[in-house]
Amino acid sequence: MGAGHDHGHTHAPPAGSGTAAAAYRGRLRIALSITLTVMVVEIVGGVLADSLALIADSAHMATDALGLGMALLAIHFANLPASGNRTFGYARAEILAALANCLLLLGVGGYVLYEAIQRFITPADTEGGLTVVFGLIGLVANMISLTLLMRGQKESLNVRGAFLEVAADALGSLAVIVSAVLILTTGWQAADPVASLVIGLMIVPRTVKLLRETLDVLLEAAPKGVDMTEVRSHILALDGVEDVHDLHAWTITSGMPVLSVHVVVRTDVLNAIGHEKMLHELQGCLGDHFDVEHCTFQLEPGGHAEHEARLCH
């Protein structure tokens, strides 16, 4: 730390002490068990009833099971301790799992849409009664899983990916039930591929939204809810602050936003109040207005930026 520099930090829990998703590990395990069970049940039901909607929903269940498994694996890696080479540990693994889930969901959505179109071309005789029964089993199971993951999806992109997958499944099960009732009451066999189309179309928009949020983290965009212009204005409003540069804010993983900034302070102010008090004021300023737990400040006396620029050239 050279002359004229001072670094201050406000710390989030160190990598390895627990990401936002870690608190929901047990609930994810229960949701995974439910999903695997319903997947098998729907495969059997789809074959017995010759229902594409049930087969499509079971395929989606299989993808969900894989996604939930990856989410749990990501939590394991994300909570490994930091090392000299990986200073944030494997926290970013959670975001990579969310990205993989998005790609899987898009793939399943495309598959379901394709198969539904094929069923219109080559109609099948679907057994409505059996389809209703198996659809109800899937709906009840999905509602249980949604209840387990409801709170966690607000705190973690990883858990949100799992939540959206189960939510799409629940809506898919509802579409299966509606199509089966239509087949029973009207004999309209096209209701089955129509329900499959609905399932596919429900998957895509939510997945695109999650994908956008995940890519924002990977591309190190400012954390959601943190306006960088406002951050700069708040820092500049502090007495003695002349300038702000190299201001960056990004997200390591869900619940772990990070900010770093160089703050130019008048020399007379630094001499009068000291570096420590200035750092406390900066930390208090950001802590009162923005949800950023880990901040790093570098204090520089007036004119120091020009000195650094000359050294670089």
Coordinates of C-alpha atoms in Angstrom, one line a residue, residues 29-259:
R29 CA -33.1 -32.5 -2.3
I30 CA -36.7 -33.1 -1.4
A31 CA -37.8 -31.4 -4.7
L32 CA -35.4 -33.6 -6.6
S33 CA -36.8 -36.7 -5.0
I34 CA -40.4 -35.6 -5.8
T35 CA -39.4 -34.8 -9.4
L36 CA -37.8 -38.1 -10.0
T37 CA -40.8 -40.0 -8.7
V38 CA -43.3 -38.0 -10.7
M39 CA -41.1 -38.4 -13.8
V40 CA -41.3 -42.2 -13.6
V41 CA -45.1 -42.0 -12.9
E42 CA -45.7 -39.8 -15.9
I43 CA -43.6 -41.9 -18.3
V44 CA -45.7 -45.0 -17.3
G45 CA -48.9 -42.9 -17.6
G46 CA -47.9 -41.5 -21.0
V47 CA -47.2 -44.9 -22.4
L48 CA -50.4 -46.4 -21.0
A49 CA -52.6 -43.5 -22.1
D50 CA -50.7 -42.8 -25.4
S51 CA -50.6 -39.1 -24.2
L52 CA -47.9 -36.9 -25.8
A53 CA -48.7 -34.2 -23.2
L54 CA -47.8 -36.6 -20.4
I55 CA -44.7 -37.8 -22.2
A56 CA -43.7 -34.2 -22.8
D57 CA -44.2 -33.3 -19.2
S58 CA -42.2 -36.4 -18.1
A59 CA -39.3 -35.2 -20.4
H60 CA -39.5 -31.8 -18.8
M61 CA -39.4 -33.6 -15.4
A62 CA -36.3 -35.4 -16.5
T63 CA -34.6 -32.1 -17.4
D64 CA -35.8 -30.6 -14.1
A65 CA -34.3 -33.5 -12.2
L66 CA -31.0 -32.9 -14.0
G67 CA -31.3 -29.2 -13.3
L68 CA -32.0 -29.8 -9.6
G69 CA -29.1 -32.2 -9.4
M70 CA -26.8 -29.6 -11.0
A71 CA -28.1 -27.0 -8.6
L72 CA -27.2 -29.1 -5.6
L73 CA -23.8 -29.9 -7.1
A74 CA -23.2 -26.2 -7.7
I75 CA -24.0 -25.4 -4.1
H76 CA -21.4 -28.0 -3.0
F77 CA -18.7 -26.4 -5.2
A78 CA -19.8 -22.9 -4.4
N79 CA -19.3 -23.5 -0.7
L80 CA -15.8 -24.9 -0.9
P81 CA -13.2 -22.8 0.8
A82 CA -11.3 -20.1 -1.0
S83 CA -7.7 -20.7 -2.0
G84 CA -4.7 -18.6 -3.0
N85 CA -5.6 -19.0 -6.7
R86 CA -9.4 -18.9 -6.3
T87 CA -9.9 -16.0 -3.9
F88 CA -13.7 -16.3 -4.1
G89 CA -13.7 -20.1 -4.0
Y90 CA -16.1 -21.7 -6.4
A91 CA -19.0 -19.3 -5.7
R92 CA -19.5 -18.6 -9.5
A93 CA -20.4 -22.3 -10.0
E94 CA -23.9 -21.5 -8.9
I95 CA -24.3 -19.1 -11.8
L96 CA -22.8 -21.6 -14.2
A97 CA -25.5 -24.1 -13.1
A98 CA -28.2 -21.5 -13.7
L99 CA -26.8 -21.0 -17.2
A100 CA -26.8 -24.8 -17.9
N101 CA -30.4 -25.0 -16.6
C102 CA -31.4 -22.3 -19.0
L103 CA -29.9 -24.1 -22.0
L104 CA -31.6 -27.3 -20.9
L105 CA -35.0 -25.6 -20.6
L106 CA -34.7 -24.1 -24.0
G107 CA -33.8 -27.5 -25.4
V108 CA -36.8 -29.2 -23.8
G109 CA -39.1 -26.4 -24.9
G110 CA -37.9 -26.9 -28.5
Y111 CA -38.4 -30.6 -28.3
V112 CA -41.9 -30.4 -26.9
L113 CA -42.9 -27.9 -29.6
Y114 CA -41.5 -30.2 -32.4
E115 CA -43.3 -33.3 -31.0
A116 CA -46.6 -31.4 -30.7
I117 CA -46.4 -30.4 -34.4
Q118 CA -45.7 -34.0 -35.3
R119 CA -48.7 -35.2 -33.4
F120 CA -50.9 -32.8 -35.4
I121 CA -49.5 -34.4 -38.6
T122 CA -50.0 -37.9 -37.2
P123 CA -52.9 -37.9 -34.7
A124 CA -53.0 -40.5 -31.9
D125 CA -55.9 -41.9 -29.8
T126 CA -55.2 -40.6 -26.3
E127 CA -56.9 -42.2 -23.2
G128 CA -58.4 -39.2 -21.4
G129 CA -59.2 -40.9 -18.1
L130 CA -55.7 -42.2 -17.4
T131 CA -54.2 -38.9 -18.5
V132 CA -56.3 -37.0 -15.9
V133 CA -55.2 -39.3 -13.1
F134 CA -51.5 -39.0 -13.9
G135 CA -51.8 -35.3 -14.6
L136 CA -53.3 -34.7 -11.1
I137 CA -50.4 -36.7 -9.5
G138 CA -47.9 -34.4 -11.3
L139 CA -49.8 -31.2 -10.3
V140 CA -49.9 -32.1 -6.6
A141 CA -46.3 -33.1 -6.5
N142 CA -45.2 -29.9 -8.3
M143 CA -47.2 -27.7 -6.0
I144 CA -45.4 -29.3 -3.0
S145 CA -42.0 -28.6 -4.7
L146 CA -43.0 -25.0 -5.5
T147 CA -43.9 -24.4 -1.8
L148 CA -40.5 -25.7 -0.7
L149 CA -38.6 -23.4 -3.2
M150 CA -40.8 -20.3 -3.0
R151 CA -38.6 -18.3 -0.6
G152 CA -35.3 -19.4 -2.0
Q153 CA -36.1 -18.3 -5.5
K154 CA -36.1 -14.7 -4.3
E155 CA -32.5 -14.9 -3.0
S156 CA -30.6 -17.1 -5.5
L157 CA -30.5 -17.4 -9.3
N158 CA -29.6 -21.0 -8.9
V159 CA -32.7 -21.8 -6.8
R160 CA -34.8 -19.5 -9.1
G161 CA -33.8 -21.7 -12.0
A162 CA -35.0 -24.8 -10.2
F163 CA -38.2 -23.0 -9.1
L164 CA -39.0 -21.9 -12.7
E165 CA -38.5 -25.4 -13.9
V166 CA -40.9 -26.8 -11.3
A167 CA -43.3 -23.9 -12.0
A168 CA -43.3 -24.7 -15.7
D169 CA -44.0 -28.4 -14.8
A170 CA -46.9 -27.4 -12.6
L171 CA -48.4 -25.4 -15.4
G172 CA -47.7 -28.3 -17.8
S173 CA -49.5 -30.7 -15.5
L174 CA -52.5 -28.3 -15.5
A175 CA -52.4 -28.2 -19.3
V176 CA -52.3 -32.0 -19.3
I177 CA -55.4 -32.2 -17.1
V178 CA -57.4 -29.7 -19.1
S179 CA -56.6 -31.5 -22.4
A180 CA -57.6 -34.8 -20.9
V181 CA -60.9 -33.4 -19.7
L182 CA -61.6 -32.0 -23.2
I183 CA -60.8 -35.4 -24.7
L184 CA -63.2 -37.1 -22.2
T185 CA -66.0 -34.6 -22.7
T186 CA -65.8 -33.8 -26.4
G187 CA -63.6 -36.5 -28.0
W188 CA -61.3 -33.8 -29.4
Q189 CA -58.0 -35.7 -29.7
A190 CA -56.1 -32.6 -30.9
A191 CA -56.4 -31.3 -27.3
D192 CA -53.4 -33.4 -26.4
P193 CA -50.9 -31.8 -28.9
V194 CA -52.4 -28.4 -28.1
A195 CA -51.6 -28.9 -24.4
S196 CA -48.1 -29.9 -25.5
L197 CA -47.7 -26.7 -27.4
V198 CA -48.9 -24.7 -24.4
I199 CA -46.3 -26.5 -22.2
G200 CA -43.5 -25.6 -24.7
L201 CA -44.6 -22.0 -25.0
M202 CA -44.7 -21.6 -21.2
I203 CA -41.1 -22.8 -20.8
V204 CA -39.5 -20.3 -23.1
P205 CA -40.3 -16.8 -21.8
R206 CA -39.4 -17.5 -18.2
T207 CA -36.2 -19.2 -19.3
V208 CA -35.2 -16.2 -21.5
K209 CA -35.7 -13.9 -18.5
L210 CA -33.5 -16.1 -16.2
L211 CA -30.9 -16.4 -19.0
R212 CA -30.7 -12.6 -19.2
E213 CA -30.1 -12.2 -15.5
T214 CA -27.5 -15.0 -15.5
L215 CA -25.6 -13.5 -18.4
D216 CA -25.6 -10.1 -16.5
V217 CA -23.8 -11.8 -13.7
L218 CA -21.3 -13.5 -16.0
L219 CA -20.7 -10.3 -17.9
E220 CA -20.2 -8.5 -14.6
A221 CA -23.0 -6.0 -15.0
A222 CA -23.9 -3.8 -12.0
P223 CA -25.9 -5.7 -9.4
K224 CA -29.7 -5.5 -9.7
G225 CA -31.0 -2.5 -7.9
V226 CA -27.6 -0.7 -7.8
D227 CA -27.7 2.5 -9.8
M228 CA -24.0 3.4 -10.5
T229 CA -24.9 7.0 -11.2
E230 CA -26.5 7.3 -7.8
V231 CA -23.5 5.5 -6.2
R232 CA -21.1 8.0 -7.7
S233 CA -23.4 11.0 -6.7
H234 CA -23.5 9.8 -3.1
I235 CA -19.7 9.4 -2.8
L236 CA -19.2 12.9 -4.4
A237 CA -21.6 14.4 -2.0
L238 CA -19.3 13.6 1.0
D239 CA -17.3 16.6 2.3
G240 CA -13.8 16.7 0.8
V241 CA -14.4 14.3 -2.0
E242 CA -13.1 15.8 -5.3
D243 CA -13.5 13.0 -7.7
V244 CA -14.4 9.3 -8.2
H245 CA -12.8 7.0 -10.7
D246 CA -12.4 3.3 -11.5
L247 CA -15.8 2.7 -10.0
H248 CA -16.9 -0.9 -10.5
A249 CA -19.7 -3.1 -9.1
W250 CA -20.5 -6.6 -10.0
T251 CA -21.9 -9.9 -8.6
I252 CA -19.8 -12.9 -7.8
T253 CA -22.9 -15.1 -7.2
S254 CA -26.4 -14.6 -5.8
G255 CA -26.3 -12.6 -2.6
M256 CA -22.6 -11.6 -3.1
P257 CA -22.4 -8.1 -4.7
V258 CA -19.0 -6.5 -4.8
L259 CA -17.9 -2.8 -5.3

